[in-house]
GROMACS .gro file of C-alpha atoms in nm:
model
  216
    1MET     CA    1  -2.934   3.759  -2.227
    2THR     CA    2  -2.605   3.577  -2.188
    3ARG     CA    3  -2.623   3.268  -1.969
    4ALA     CA    4  -2.355   3.254  -1.699
    5PHE     CA    5  -2.125   2.951  -1.712
    6SER     CA    6  -2.200   2.736  -1.409
    7GLY     CA    7  -1.893   2.512  -1.420
    8THR     CA    8  -2.109   2.200  -1.453
    9TYR     CA    9  -2.158   1.967  -1.747
   10ARG     CA   10  -2.408   1.680  -1.741
   11GLY     CA   11  -2.436   1.712  -1.366
   12THR     CA   12  -2.063   1.713  -1.285
   13THR     CA   13  -1.838   2.002  -1.192
   14THR     CA   14  -1.500   2.080  -1.347
   15ASP     CA   15  -1.320   1.945  -1.039
   16GLU     CA   16  -1.525   1.626  -1.043
   17ARG     CA   17  -1.444   1.564  -1.410
   18ARG     CA   18  -1.075   1.629  -1.342
   19GLU     CA   19  -1.079   1.375  -1.059
   20GLN     CA   20  -1.264   1.123  -1.278
   21ARG     CA   21  -0.995   1.157  -1.548
   22ARG     CA   22  -0.720   1.121  -1.287
   23GLN     CA   23  -0.882   0.803  -1.154
   24ARG     CA   24  -0.919   0.658  -1.504
   25LEU     CA   25  -0.548   0.719  -1.563
   26LEU     CA   26  -0.462   0.543  -1.236
   27ASP     CA   27  -0.691   0.251  -1.325
   28ALA     CA   28  -0.528   0.223  -1.667
   29ALA     CA   29  -0.179   0.239  -1.515
   30LEU     CA   30  -0.274  -0.034  -1.267
   31ASP     CA   31  -0.375  -0.259  -1.554
   32ILE     CA   32  -0.072  -0.184  -1.771
   33VAL     CA   33   0.198  -0.200  -1.502
   34GLY     CA   34   0.029  -0.481  -1.314
   35THR     CA   35   0.005  -0.708  -1.618
   36GLN     CA   36   0.285  -0.596  -1.854
   37GLY     CA   37   0.538  -0.434  -1.624
   38LEU     CA   38   0.668  -0.084  -1.567
   39ALA     CA   39   0.853  -0.074  -1.900
   40ALA     CA   40   0.519  -0.097  -2.085
   41LEU     CA   41   0.387   0.226  -1.928
   42THR     CA   42   0.377   0.512  -2.181
   43VAL     CA   43   0.181   0.836  -2.194
   44ARG     CA   44   0.019   0.735  -2.520
   45GLY     CA   45  -0.072   0.386  -2.398
   46VAL     CA   46  -0.217   0.492  -2.066
   47CYS     CA   47  -0.415   0.775  -2.229
   48GLU     CA   48  -0.560   0.541  -2.490
   49GLN     CA   49  -0.665   0.288  -2.228
   50ALA     CA   50  -0.808   0.556  -2.000
   51LYS     CA   51  -0.977   0.732  -2.296
   52VAL     CA   52  -0.817   1.058  -2.186
   53GLY     CA   53  -0.636   1.306  -2.409
   54PRO     CA   54  -0.262   1.363  -2.350
   55ARG     CA   55  -0.319   1.722  -2.237
   56PHE     CA   56  -0.540   1.587  -1.958
   57PHE     CA   57  -0.265   1.346  -1.855
   58TYR     CA   58  -0.036   1.640  -1.781
   59GLU     CA   59  -0.320   1.810  -1.598
   60SER     CA   60  -0.305   1.525  -1.343
   61PHE     CA   61   0.059   1.412  -1.348
   62PRO     CA   62   0.382   1.588  -1.449
   63ASP     CA   63   0.531   1.267  -1.590
   64LEU     CA   64   0.510   0.887  -1.589
   65ASP     CA   65   0.720   0.857  -1.273
   66ALA     CA   66   0.462   1.065  -1.085
   67LEU     CA   67   0.183   0.843  -1.215
   68ALA     CA   68   0.364   0.524  -1.112
   69THR     CA   69   0.456   0.649  -0.766
   70THR     CA   70   0.103   0.777  -0.705
   71LEU     CA   71  -0.027   0.434  -0.802
   72LEU     CA   72   0.212   0.260  -0.562
   73ASP     CA   73   0.118   0.505  -0.286
   74GLU     CA   74  -0.251   0.426  -0.334
   75VAL     CA   75  -0.192   0.050  -0.326
   76GLN     CA   76   0.010   0.082  -0.006
   77ARG     CA   77  -0.236   0.320   0.157
   78ALA     CA   78  -0.534   0.094   0.085
   79ALA     CA   79  -0.354  -0.202   0.241
   80LEU     CA   80  -0.252  -0.003   0.548
   81ASP     CA   81  -0.603   0.132   0.594
   82ALA     CA   82  -0.745  -0.222   0.572
   83ALA     CA   83  -0.501  -0.351   0.836
   84ASP     CA   84  -0.556  -0.056   1.068
   85ARG     CA   85  -0.933  -0.093   1.039
   86ALA     CA   86  -0.921  -0.469   1.101
   87MET     CA   87  -0.710  -0.429   1.414
   88THR     CA   88  -0.932  -0.154   1.548
   89GLU     CA   89  -1.260  -0.332   1.480
   90THR     CA   90  -1.166  -0.689   1.577
   91PRO     CA   91  -1.274  -0.779   1.933
   92GLY     CA   92  -1.081  -1.006   2.165
   93GLU     CA   93  -0.723  -1.034   2.282
   94PRO     CA   94  -0.425  -0.848   2.132
   95GLU     CA   95  -0.325  -1.164   1.945
   96ASP     CA   96  -0.667  -1.175   1.776
   97LYS     CA   97  -0.626  -0.816   1.663
   98ILE     CA   98  -0.273  -0.876   1.535
   99ARG     CA   99  -0.385  -1.178   1.333
  100ALA     CA  100  -0.676  -0.981   1.187
  101GLY     CA  101  -0.443  -0.699   1.085
  102VAL     CA  102  -0.196  -0.936   0.918
  103ALA     CA  103  -0.476  -1.107   0.726
  104ALA     CA  104  -0.629  -0.778   0.611
  105LEU     CA  105  -0.294  -0.640   0.494
  106ILE     CA  106  -0.196  -0.949   0.296
  107VAL     CA  107  -0.541  -0.989   0.142
  108ALA     CA  108  -0.554  -0.621   0.042
  109VAL     CA  109  -0.222  -0.647  -0.142
  110THR     CA  110  -0.261  -0.994  -0.297
  111ASP     CA  111  -0.633  -1.012  -0.381
  112ASP     CA  112  -0.560  -0.838  -0.711
  113PRO     CA  113  -0.244  -0.983  -0.874
  114ARG     CA  114  -0.185  -0.648  -1.045
  115ARG     CA  115  -0.163  -0.472  -0.709
  116ALA     CA  116   0.070  -0.738  -0.574
  117ASN     CA  117   0.293  -0.701  -0.879
  118ILE     CA  118   0.315  -0.324  -0.833
  119ALA     CA  119   0.365  -0.338  -0.455
  120PHE     CA  120   0.645  -0.594  -0.469
  121ALA     CA  121   0.801  -0.687  -0.804
  122GLN     CA  122   0.774  -0.370  -1.015
  123ALA     CA  123   0.932  -0.143  -0.754
  124TYR     CA  124   1.269  -0.298  -0.836
  125GLY     CA  125   1.251  -0.151  -1.187
  126SER     CA  126   1.263   0.213  -1.074
  127ALA     CA  127   1.479   0.399  -0.822
  128GLU     CA  128   1.188   0.631  -0.742
  129LEU     CA  129   0.945   0.342  -0.693
  130MET     CA  130   1.200   0.166  -0.473
  131ARG     CA  131   1.231   0.477  -0.259
  132ARG     CA  132   0.853   0.495  -0.227
  133ARG     CA  133   0.839   0.125  -0.143
  134PHE     CA  134   1.079   0.183   0.145
  135GLU     CA  135   0.866   0.478   0.258
  136GLY     CA  136   0.564   0.249   0.250
  137MET     CA  137   0.745  -0.010   0.459
  138ARG     CA  138   0.829   0.260   0.712
  139ARG     CA  139   0.460   0.348   0.727
  140VAL     CA  140   0.380  -0.018   0.795
  141ALA     CA  141   0.642  -0.018   1.070
  142GLY     CA  142   0.484   0.298   1.210
  143MET     CA  143   0.144   0.131   1.217
  144ILE     CA  144   0.293  -0.168   1.399
  145ILE     CA  145   0.450   0.063   1.658
  146ARG     CA  146   0.127   0.256   1.707
  147GLN     CA  147  -0.096  -0.051   1.733
  148THR     CA  148   0.146  -0.237   1.962
  149ARG     CA  149   0.152   0.061   2.198
  150LEU     CA  150  -0.228   0.066   2.202
  151LEU     CA  151  -0.265  -0.308   2.252
  152LEU     CA  152   0.009  -0.367   2.508
  153ALA     CA  153   0.057  -0.027   2.676
  154VAL     CA  154   0.430  -0.042   2.595
  155PRO     CA  155   0.636   0.167   2.841
  156GLU     CA  156   0.869   0.436   2.705
  157GLU     CA  157   1.182   0.243   2.800
  158GLN     CA  158   1.085  -0.021   2.543
  159ASP     CA  159   1.062   0.228   2.253
  160THR     CA  160   1.398   0.132   2.100
  161ALA     CA  161   1.313  -0.238   2.113
  162LEU     CA  162   0.970  -0.168   1.966
  163THR     CA  163   1.123   0.023   1.675
  164ALA     CA  164   1.365  -0.262   1.604
  165LEU     CA  165   1.085  -0.517   1.630
  166ALA     CA  166   0.862  -0.321   1.388
  167GLN     CA  167   1.142  -0.311   1.129
  168LEU     CA  168   1.208  -0.684   1.168
  169ILE     CA  169   0.840  -0.763   1.122
  170THR     CA  170   0.800  -0.535   0.821
  171GLY     CA  171   1.111  -0.649   0.636
  172GLY     CA  172   1.070  -1.018   0.713
  173ALA     CA  173   0.702  -1.032   0.624
  174ALA     CA  174   0.749  -0.833   0.303
  175GLU     CA  175   1.027  -1.062   0.181
  176LEU     CA  176   0.827  -1.374   0.265
  177VAL     CA  177   0.525  -1.246   0.071
  178LEU     CA  178   0.753  -1.161  -0.222
  179VAL     CA  179   0.897  -1.515  -0.221
  180TRP     CA  180   0.540  -1.653  -0.207
  181LEU     CA  181   0.428  -1.438  -0.501
  182ASP     CA  182   0.732  -1.552  -0.699
  183GLY     CA  183   0.640  -1.917  -0.641
  184GLY     CA  184   0.922  -1.991  -0.398
  185LEU     CA  185   0.686  -2.080  -0.114
  186LYS     CA  186   0.424  -2.323  -0.238
  187VAL     CA  187   0.142  -2.284   0.013
  188GLU     CA  188  -0.212  -2.150  -0.012
  189ARG     CA  189  -0.272  -1.791   0.096
  190PRO     CA  190  -0.446  -1.882   0.426
  191VAL     CA  191  -0.134  -2.078   0.522
  192LEU     CA  192   0.088  -1.783   0.425
  193ILE     CA  193  -0.125  -1.555   0.643
  194GLU     CA  194  -0.097  -1.795   0.935
  195ILE     CA  195   0.281  -1.818   0.896
  196VAL     CA  196   0.320  -1.440   0.890
  197ALA     CA  197   0.078  -1.394   1.180
  198ASP     CA  198   0.265  -1.653   1.390
  199TYR     CA  199   0.590  -1.470   1.313
  200VAL     CA  200   0.446  -1.133   1.416
  201VAL     CA  201   0.293  -1.268   1.737
  202ALA     CA  202   0.617  -1.446   1.831
  203LEU     CA  203   0.821  -1.127   1.786
  204VAL     CA  204   0.573  -0.915   1.980
  205ASP     CA  205   0.590  -1.168   2.264
  206ARG     CA  206   0.967  -1.119   2.273
  207LEU     CA  207   0.943  -0.742   2.310
  208PRO     CA  208   1.011  -0.730   2.688
  209GLY     CA  209   1.318  -0.954   2.648
  210MET     CA  210   1.449  -0.746   2.359
  211ALA     CA  211   1.400  -0.428   2.561
  212GLU     CA  212   1.588  -0.578   2.856
  213LYS     CA  213   1.885  -0.672   2.637
  214LEU     CA  214   1.899  -0.326   2.482
  215SER     CA  215   1.896  -0.163   2.823
  216ASP     CA  216   2.192  -0.365   2.954
   0.00000   0.00000   0.00000
């Protein structure tokens, strides 16, 4: 009697094995791009490091650009999730929550130098990665808007000021972290976090004044 094919092999399903291969490719890309740069990323190289055949590469990603942008998306999403979770779970005053979110975001991106390299430096080597980096920054700004509304019960008439404030925070903090990673700001990471957190808190405190000016 012919045995029906169950779709499992050594306890894993076809979909599970596909996802495992995809994750190995992402892990390999993280190591290659994060240590050698975007120019070092090749289909052959990433497949060899991931121990995945080229045909399985194209099963997961249409090309190298898709692999690189997916990797950047995952780095950004992990950092955003960490910040969101920290702000939600931290007790105390709004300032305590803001400082916790800033710390979680910076630690999530900079704990692994490879992730920091991809999130900041390597994006400048690709138009598509740069576009995704800007999208990621808009997501950070969106989180700032959402969390500020929750923490401070911001009235609707302050929405324009809040949007401007979120963009100032996102752009300013990102550039400062980039300068720090490049060695232009010679302080330890806890000091960097404190500087960024002070900057965010100071801008949030100015929200009512900004809103008043914009309404004049």
